[in-house]
Coordinates of C-alpha atoms in Angstrom, one line a residue:
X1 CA -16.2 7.1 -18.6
X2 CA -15.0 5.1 -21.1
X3 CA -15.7 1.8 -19.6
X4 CA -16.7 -1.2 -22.9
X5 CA -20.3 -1.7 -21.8
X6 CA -21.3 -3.8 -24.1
X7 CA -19.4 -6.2 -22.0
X8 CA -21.9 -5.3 -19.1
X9 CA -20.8 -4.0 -15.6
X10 CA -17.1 -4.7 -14.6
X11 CA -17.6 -7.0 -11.8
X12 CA -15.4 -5.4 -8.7
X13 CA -13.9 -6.8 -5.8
X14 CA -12.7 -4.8 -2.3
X15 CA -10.4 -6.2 -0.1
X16 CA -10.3 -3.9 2.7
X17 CA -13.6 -1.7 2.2
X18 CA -13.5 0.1 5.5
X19 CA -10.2 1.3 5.5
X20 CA -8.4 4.6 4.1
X21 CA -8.1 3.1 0.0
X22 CA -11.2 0.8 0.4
X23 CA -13.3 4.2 1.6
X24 CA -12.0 6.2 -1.4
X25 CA -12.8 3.3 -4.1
X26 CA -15.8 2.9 -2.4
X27 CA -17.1 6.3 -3.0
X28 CA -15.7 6.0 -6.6
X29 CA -18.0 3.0 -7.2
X30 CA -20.6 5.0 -5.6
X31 CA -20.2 8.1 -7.7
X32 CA -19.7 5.9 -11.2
X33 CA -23.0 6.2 -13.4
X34 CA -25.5 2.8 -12.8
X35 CA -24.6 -0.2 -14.4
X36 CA -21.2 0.5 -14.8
X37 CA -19.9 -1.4 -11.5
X38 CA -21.3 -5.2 -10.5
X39 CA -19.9 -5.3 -6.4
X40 CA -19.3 -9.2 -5.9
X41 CA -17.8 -8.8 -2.6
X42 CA -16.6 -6.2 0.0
X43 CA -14.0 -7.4 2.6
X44 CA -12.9 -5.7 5.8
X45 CA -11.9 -6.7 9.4
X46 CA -13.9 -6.5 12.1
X47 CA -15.7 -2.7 11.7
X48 CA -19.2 -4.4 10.7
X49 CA -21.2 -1.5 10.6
X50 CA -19.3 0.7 7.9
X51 CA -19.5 -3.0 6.0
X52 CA -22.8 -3.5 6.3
X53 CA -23.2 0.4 5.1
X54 CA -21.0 -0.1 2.1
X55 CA -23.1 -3.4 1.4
X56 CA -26.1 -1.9 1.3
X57 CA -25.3 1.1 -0.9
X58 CA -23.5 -0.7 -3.2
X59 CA -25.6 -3.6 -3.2
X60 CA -22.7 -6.1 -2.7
X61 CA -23.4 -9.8 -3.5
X62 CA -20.8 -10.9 -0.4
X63 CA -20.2 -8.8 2.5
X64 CA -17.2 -10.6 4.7
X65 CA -15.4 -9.8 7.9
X66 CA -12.1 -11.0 8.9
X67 CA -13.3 -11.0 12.2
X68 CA -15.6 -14.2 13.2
X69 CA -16.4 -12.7 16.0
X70 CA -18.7 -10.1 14.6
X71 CA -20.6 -12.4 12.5
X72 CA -23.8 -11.8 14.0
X73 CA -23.9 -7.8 14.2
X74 CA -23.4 -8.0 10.6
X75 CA -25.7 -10.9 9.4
X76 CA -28.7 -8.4 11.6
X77 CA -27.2 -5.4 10.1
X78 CA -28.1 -7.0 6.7
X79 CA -30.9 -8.9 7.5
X80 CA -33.4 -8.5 4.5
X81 CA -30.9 -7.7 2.0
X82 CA -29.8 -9.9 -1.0
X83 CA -26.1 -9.4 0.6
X84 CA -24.0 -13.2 1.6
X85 CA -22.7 -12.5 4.5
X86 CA -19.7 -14.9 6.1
X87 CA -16.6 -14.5 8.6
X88 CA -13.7 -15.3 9.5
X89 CA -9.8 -15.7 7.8
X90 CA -10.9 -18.6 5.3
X91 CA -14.2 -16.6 4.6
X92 CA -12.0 -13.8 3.6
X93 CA -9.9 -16.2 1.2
X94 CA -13.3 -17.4 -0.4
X95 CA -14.6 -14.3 -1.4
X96 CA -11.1 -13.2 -2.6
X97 CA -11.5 -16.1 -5.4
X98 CA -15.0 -15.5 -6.3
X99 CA -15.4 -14.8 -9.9
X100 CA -14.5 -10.8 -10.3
X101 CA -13.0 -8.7 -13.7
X102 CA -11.2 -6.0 -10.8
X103 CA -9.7 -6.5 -7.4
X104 CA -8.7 -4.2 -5.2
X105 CA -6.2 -5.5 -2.6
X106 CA -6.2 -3.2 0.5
X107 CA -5.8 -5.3 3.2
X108 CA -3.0 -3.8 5.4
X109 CA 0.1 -5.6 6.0
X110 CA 0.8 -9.2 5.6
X111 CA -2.4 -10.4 6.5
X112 CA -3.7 -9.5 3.3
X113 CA -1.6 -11.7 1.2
X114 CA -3.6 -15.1 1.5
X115 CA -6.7 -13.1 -0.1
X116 CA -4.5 -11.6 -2.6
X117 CA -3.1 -15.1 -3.5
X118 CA -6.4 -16.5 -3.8
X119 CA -7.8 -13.4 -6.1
X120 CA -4.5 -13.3 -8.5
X121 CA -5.5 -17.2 -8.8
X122 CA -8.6 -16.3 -10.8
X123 CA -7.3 -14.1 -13.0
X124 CA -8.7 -10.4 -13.8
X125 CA -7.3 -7.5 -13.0
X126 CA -5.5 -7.1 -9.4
X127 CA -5.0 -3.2 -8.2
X128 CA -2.9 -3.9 -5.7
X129 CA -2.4 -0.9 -2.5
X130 CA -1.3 -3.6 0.1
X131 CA 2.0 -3.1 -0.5
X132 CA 3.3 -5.7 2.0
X133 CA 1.9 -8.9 -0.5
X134 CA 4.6 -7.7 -3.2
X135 CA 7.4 -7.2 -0.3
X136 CA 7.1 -10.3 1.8
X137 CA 6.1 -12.5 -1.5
X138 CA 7.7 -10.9 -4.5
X139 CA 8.5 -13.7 -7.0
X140 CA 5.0 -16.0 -5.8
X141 CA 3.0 -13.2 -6.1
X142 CA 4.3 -12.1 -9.8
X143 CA 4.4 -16.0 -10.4
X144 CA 0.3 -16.5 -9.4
X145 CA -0.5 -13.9 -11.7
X146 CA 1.2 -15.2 -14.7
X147 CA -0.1 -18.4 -13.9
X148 CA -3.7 -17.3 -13.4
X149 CA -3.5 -14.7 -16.3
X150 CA -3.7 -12.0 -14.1
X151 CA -2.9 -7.9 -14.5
X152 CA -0.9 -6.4 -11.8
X153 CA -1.7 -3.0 -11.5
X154 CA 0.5 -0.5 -8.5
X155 CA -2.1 1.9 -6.7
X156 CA 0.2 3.6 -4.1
X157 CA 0.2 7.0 -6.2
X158 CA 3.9 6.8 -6.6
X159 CA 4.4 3.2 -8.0
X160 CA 0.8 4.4 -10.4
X161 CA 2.9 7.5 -11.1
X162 CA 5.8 5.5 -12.3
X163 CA 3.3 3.1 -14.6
X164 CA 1.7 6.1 -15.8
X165 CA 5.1 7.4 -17.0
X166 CA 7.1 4.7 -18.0
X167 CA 7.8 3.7 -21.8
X168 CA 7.6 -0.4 -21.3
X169 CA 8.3 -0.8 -25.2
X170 CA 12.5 -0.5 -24.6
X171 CA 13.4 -1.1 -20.9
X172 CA 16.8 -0.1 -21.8
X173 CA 16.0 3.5 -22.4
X174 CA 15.1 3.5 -18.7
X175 CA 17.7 5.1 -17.2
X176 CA 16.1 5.2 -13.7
X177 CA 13.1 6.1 -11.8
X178 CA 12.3 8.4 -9.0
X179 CA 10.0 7.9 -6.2
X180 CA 8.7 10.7 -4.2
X181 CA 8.4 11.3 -0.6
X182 CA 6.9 13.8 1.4
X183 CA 8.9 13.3 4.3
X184 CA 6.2 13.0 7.2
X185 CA 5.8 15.2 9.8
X186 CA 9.4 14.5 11.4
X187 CA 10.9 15.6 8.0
X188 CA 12.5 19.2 9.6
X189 CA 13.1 17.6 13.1
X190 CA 16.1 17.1 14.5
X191 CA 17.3 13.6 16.3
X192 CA 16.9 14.9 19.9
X193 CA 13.2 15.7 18.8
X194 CA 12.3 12.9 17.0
X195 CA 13.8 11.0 19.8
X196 CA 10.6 12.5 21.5
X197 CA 7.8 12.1 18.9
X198 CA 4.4 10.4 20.6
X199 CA 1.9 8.7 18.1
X200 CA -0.2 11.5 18.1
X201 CA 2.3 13.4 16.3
X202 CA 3.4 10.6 14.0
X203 CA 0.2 10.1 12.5
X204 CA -0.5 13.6 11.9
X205 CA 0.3 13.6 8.4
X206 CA 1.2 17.0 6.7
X207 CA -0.6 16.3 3.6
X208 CA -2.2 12.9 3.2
X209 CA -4.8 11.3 5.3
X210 CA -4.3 7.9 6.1
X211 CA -4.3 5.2 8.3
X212 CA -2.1 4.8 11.8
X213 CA 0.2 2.5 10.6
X214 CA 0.9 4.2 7.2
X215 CA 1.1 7.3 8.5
X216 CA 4.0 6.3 10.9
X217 CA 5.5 4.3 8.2
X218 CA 5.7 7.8 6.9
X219 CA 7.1 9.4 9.7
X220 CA 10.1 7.1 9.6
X221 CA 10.1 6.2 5.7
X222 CA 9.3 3.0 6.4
X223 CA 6.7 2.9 4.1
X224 CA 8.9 4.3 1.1
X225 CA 11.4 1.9 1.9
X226 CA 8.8 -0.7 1.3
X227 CA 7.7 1.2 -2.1
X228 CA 11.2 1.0 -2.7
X229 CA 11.4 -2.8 -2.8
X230 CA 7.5 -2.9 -4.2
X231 CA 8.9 -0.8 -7.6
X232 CA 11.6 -3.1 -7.8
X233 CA 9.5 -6.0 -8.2
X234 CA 7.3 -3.9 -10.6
X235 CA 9.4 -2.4 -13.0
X236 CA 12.2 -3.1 -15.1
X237 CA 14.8 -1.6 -13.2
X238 CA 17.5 -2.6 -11.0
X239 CA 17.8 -1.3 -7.0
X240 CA 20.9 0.9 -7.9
X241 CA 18.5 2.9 -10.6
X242 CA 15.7 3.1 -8.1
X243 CA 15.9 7.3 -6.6
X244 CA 13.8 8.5 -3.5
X245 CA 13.4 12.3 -3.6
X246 CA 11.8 13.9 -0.5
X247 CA 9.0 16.3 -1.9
X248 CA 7.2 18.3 0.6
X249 CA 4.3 19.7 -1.9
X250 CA 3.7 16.0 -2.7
X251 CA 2.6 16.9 -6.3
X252 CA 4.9 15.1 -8.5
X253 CA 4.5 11.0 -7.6
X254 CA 6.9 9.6 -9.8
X255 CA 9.3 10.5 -12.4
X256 CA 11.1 8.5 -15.0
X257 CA 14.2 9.4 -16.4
X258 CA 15.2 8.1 -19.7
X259 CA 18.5 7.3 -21.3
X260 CA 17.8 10.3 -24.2
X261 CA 18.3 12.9 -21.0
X262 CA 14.1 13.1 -21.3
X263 CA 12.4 13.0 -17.5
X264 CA 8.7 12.3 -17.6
X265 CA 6.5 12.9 -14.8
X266 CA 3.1 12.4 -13.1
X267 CA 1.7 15.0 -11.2
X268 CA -1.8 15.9 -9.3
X269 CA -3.4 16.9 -6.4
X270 CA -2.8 14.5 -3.9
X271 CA -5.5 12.7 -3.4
X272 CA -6.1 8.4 -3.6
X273 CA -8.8 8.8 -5.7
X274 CA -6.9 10.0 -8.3
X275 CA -4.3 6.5 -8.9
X276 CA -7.9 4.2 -7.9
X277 CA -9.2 5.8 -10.3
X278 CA -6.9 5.5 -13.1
X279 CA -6.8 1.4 -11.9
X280 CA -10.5 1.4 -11.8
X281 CA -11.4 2.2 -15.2
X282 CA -7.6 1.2 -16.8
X283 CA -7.5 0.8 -19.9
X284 CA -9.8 3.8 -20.2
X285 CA -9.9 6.7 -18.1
X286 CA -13.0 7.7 -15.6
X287 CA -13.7 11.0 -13.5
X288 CA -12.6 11.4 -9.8
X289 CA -14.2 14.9 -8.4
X290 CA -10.4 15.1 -7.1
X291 CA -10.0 19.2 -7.2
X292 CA -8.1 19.9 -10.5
X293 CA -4.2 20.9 -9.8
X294 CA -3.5 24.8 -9.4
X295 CA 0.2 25.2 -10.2
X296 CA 0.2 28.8 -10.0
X297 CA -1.9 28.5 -6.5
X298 CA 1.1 26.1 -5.6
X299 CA 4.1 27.9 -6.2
X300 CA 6.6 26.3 -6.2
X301 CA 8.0 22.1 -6.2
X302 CA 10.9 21.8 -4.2
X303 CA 13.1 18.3 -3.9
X304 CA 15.5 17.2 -1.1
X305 CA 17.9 14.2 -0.6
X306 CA 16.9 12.1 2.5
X307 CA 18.6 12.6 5.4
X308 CA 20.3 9.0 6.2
X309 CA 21.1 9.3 9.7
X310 CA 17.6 10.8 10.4
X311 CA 15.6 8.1 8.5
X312 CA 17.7 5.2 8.9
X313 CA 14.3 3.0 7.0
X314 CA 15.8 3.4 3.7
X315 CA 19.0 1.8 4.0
X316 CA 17.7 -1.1 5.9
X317 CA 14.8 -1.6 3.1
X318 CA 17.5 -1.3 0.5
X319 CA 19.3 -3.6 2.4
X320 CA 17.2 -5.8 2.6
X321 CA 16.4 -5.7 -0.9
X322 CA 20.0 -6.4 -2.2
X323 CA 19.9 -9.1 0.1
X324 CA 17.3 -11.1 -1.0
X325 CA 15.4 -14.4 -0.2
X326 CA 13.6 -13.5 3.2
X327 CA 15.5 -10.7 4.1
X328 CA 12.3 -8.4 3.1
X329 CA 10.0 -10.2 4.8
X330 CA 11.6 -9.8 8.0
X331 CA 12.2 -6.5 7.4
X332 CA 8.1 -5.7 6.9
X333 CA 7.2 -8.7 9.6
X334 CA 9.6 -6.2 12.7
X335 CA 8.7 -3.0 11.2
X336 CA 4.7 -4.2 11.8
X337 CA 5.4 -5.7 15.1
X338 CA 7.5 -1.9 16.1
X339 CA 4.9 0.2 14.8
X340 CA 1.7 -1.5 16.6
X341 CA 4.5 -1.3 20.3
X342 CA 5.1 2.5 18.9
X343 CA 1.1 3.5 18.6
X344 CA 0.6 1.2 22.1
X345 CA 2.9 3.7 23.5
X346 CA 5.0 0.5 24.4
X347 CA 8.0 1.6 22.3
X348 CA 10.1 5.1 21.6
X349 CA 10.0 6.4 18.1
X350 CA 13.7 6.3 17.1
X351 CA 13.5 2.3 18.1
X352 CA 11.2 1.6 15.3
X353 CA 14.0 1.3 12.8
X354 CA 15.9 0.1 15.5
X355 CA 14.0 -3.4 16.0
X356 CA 13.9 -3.5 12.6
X357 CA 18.1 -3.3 12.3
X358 CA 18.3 -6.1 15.0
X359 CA 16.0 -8.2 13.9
X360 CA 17.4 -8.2 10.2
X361 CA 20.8 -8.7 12.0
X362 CA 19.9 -11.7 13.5
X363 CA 17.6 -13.9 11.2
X364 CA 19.5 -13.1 7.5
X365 CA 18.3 -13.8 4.5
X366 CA 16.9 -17.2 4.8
X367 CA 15.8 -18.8 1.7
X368 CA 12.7 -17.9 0.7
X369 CA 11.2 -20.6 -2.6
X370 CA 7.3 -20.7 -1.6
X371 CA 4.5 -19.1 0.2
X372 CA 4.9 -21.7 3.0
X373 CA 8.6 -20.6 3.7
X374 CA 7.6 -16.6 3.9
X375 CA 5.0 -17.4 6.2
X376 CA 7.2 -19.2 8.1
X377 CA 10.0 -16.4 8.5
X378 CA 6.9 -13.6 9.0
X379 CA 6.2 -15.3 12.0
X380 CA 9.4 -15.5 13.1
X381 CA 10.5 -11.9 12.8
X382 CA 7.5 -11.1 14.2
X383 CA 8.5 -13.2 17.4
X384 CA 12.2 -12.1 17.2
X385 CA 10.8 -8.4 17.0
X386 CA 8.9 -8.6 20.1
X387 CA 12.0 -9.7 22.2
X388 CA 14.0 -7.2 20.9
X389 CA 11.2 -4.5 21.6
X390 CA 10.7 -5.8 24.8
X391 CA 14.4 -5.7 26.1
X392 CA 14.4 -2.0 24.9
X393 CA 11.0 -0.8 26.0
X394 CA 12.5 -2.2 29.5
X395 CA 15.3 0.4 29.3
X396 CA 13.1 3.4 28.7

């Protein structure tokens, strides 16, 4: 690893230890040789014993739950430790701001933006995998970085695929950029038997292993409907020049395609270690122990246009995107509310992207200036989302 020593460890933040991308940069930390990493604080929700696990192996300075609640387990889980430990949502926000070269924001959903406010704030670098903060916030999110010096840098491997690959020195010679999609496990179903997909089903994931609510987000494109809008508050480049591809093999991440007819892509094993790692140790490079890519092993790389009528997500995220002020918010704040019905078993499948439509229909694209505003219209598509699901889960 490449890391500049001399400037002693690089002091590391996790928001969101204990889930799917907190694990893997976890075990990255873990791996690195000694010195290299100083833990400040690890940050999850309420699952105090992986916490207090990660704590103690990594020797975190701050160990914080979201959940207040479980205070106690984890203050005796740490007992005779050097590990702060607090709780609770203004805990969370406290430890995001605490002094800290490298953040990762992992949070799911919208609830992770406060903590990602409050660590952009202080400056350093921000590898950001909670998608949601850069849909629901766009323009406060980029505008707290500038203002606190902060680096943005994307971790979902696609948007990391597309950094990896894009020439920033003429944004003109961008002709567009691809994002890749595996399609999910509903990619070769039909309507009539998606119309029957359970949540069992949905978050069995052909090729990546995540989290419930990703993993649906995958089933219906959700979530690259939300990369969609996440690139287009990344990168130079306009909705209309922003491509989904479904890719089964989920090799390629991200292509660029430049204005000289050139396409430049970023390919590997899929595995999360790989884009933490290349945010972890940016501007350098460090080593993963993610298997090395086989092509001959793989075959072949085979691309499809999504089906629209099937996967209804991207037209509403682009949608949503075009239309601007809250309109994505609203969009994320019903999808959320859906998917958590969906995995209660309180809600069919094809109905996700259905809320989602309705709900968009009926609250616009409110204006959308400040961190107060978005807040404001989350909780309202959230509460608009929950009538609508209710009136259709009364018809099943």
């Amino acid at each position: 690893m490449a890391l500049n020593q001399e400037l002693g460890p690089r002091r590391v933040t996790v928001l969101g230890s204990t889930g799917s991308v907190g694990k893997s940069t976890v075990s990255l930390l873990e791996a690195a040789a000694e010195d290299t990493f100083d833990v400040v604080a690890l940050v999850a929700g309420r699952d105090w014993q992986g916490l207090a696990a990660q704590a103690r192996r990594l020797k975190a300075r701050h160990a914080v739950l979201a959940d207040a609640a479980q205070y106690h387990a984890l203050k005796e889980a740490l007992a005779g430790t050097a590990t702060e430990v607090s709780a609770g949502p203004e805990a969370v926000v406290a430890a995001a701001g605490l002094p800290a070269d490298w953040t990762m924001a992992a949070i799911v959903g919208a609830a992770g933006l406060p903590a990602t406010m409050a660590a952009l704030a202080r400056g350093g670098v921000m590898a950001i995998a909670n998608k949601e903060s850069l849909v629901c916030a766009g323009e406060p999110v980029l505008a707290a970085a500038r203002a606190g010096g902060a680096t943005i840098l994307p971790v979902d491997s696609e948007h990391n695929a597309i950094f990896q690959a894009l020439d920033m020195r003429d944004p003109a010679a961008i002709a567009k950029i691809i994002l890749t999609a595996s399609g999910g496990p509903c990619r070769t179903m039909t309507l009539a038997e998606m119309a029957a997909v359970t949540p069992e089903v949905a978050v069995r994931h052909p090729v990546w292993s995540m989290g419930a609510k990703i993993s649906v987000d995958s089933a219906t494109m959700f979530n690259k409907g939300l990369e969609l809008i996440e690139a287009a508050r990344l990168f130079p480049v306009p909705e209309a020049r922003i491509e989904v591809l479904v890719h089964p093999q989920s090799t390629v991440h991200g292509l660029v395609q430049y204005t000289d007819g050139s396409v430049l892509a970023q390919l590997g094993t899929p595995d999360m270690r790989t884009p933490i790692a290349h945010a972890l140790a940016w501007p350098a490079r460090m080593a993963a122990s993610v298997p090395p890519l086989d092509l001959i092993a793989l075959g072949k790389l085979e691309f499809f246009a999504p089906d629209p009528v099937r996967f209804p997500a991207l037209r509403l995220s682009r949608e949503a995107l075009c239309a601007g002020g809250g309109a994505p918010t609203i969009l994320n704040a019903a999808n959320e509310i859906a998917v958590g019905l969906f995995l209660e078993k309180r809600l069919r499948f094809l109905d996700i992207a259905a809320v989602v439509d309705e709900t968009l229909s009926r609250l616009g694209a409110p204006e959308a200036a400040d961190l107060p505003a978005i807040m404001a219209h989350d909780a309202a598509a959230r509460s608009e989302a929950g009538l609508i699901a209710a009136k259709r889960a009364a018809l099943v």
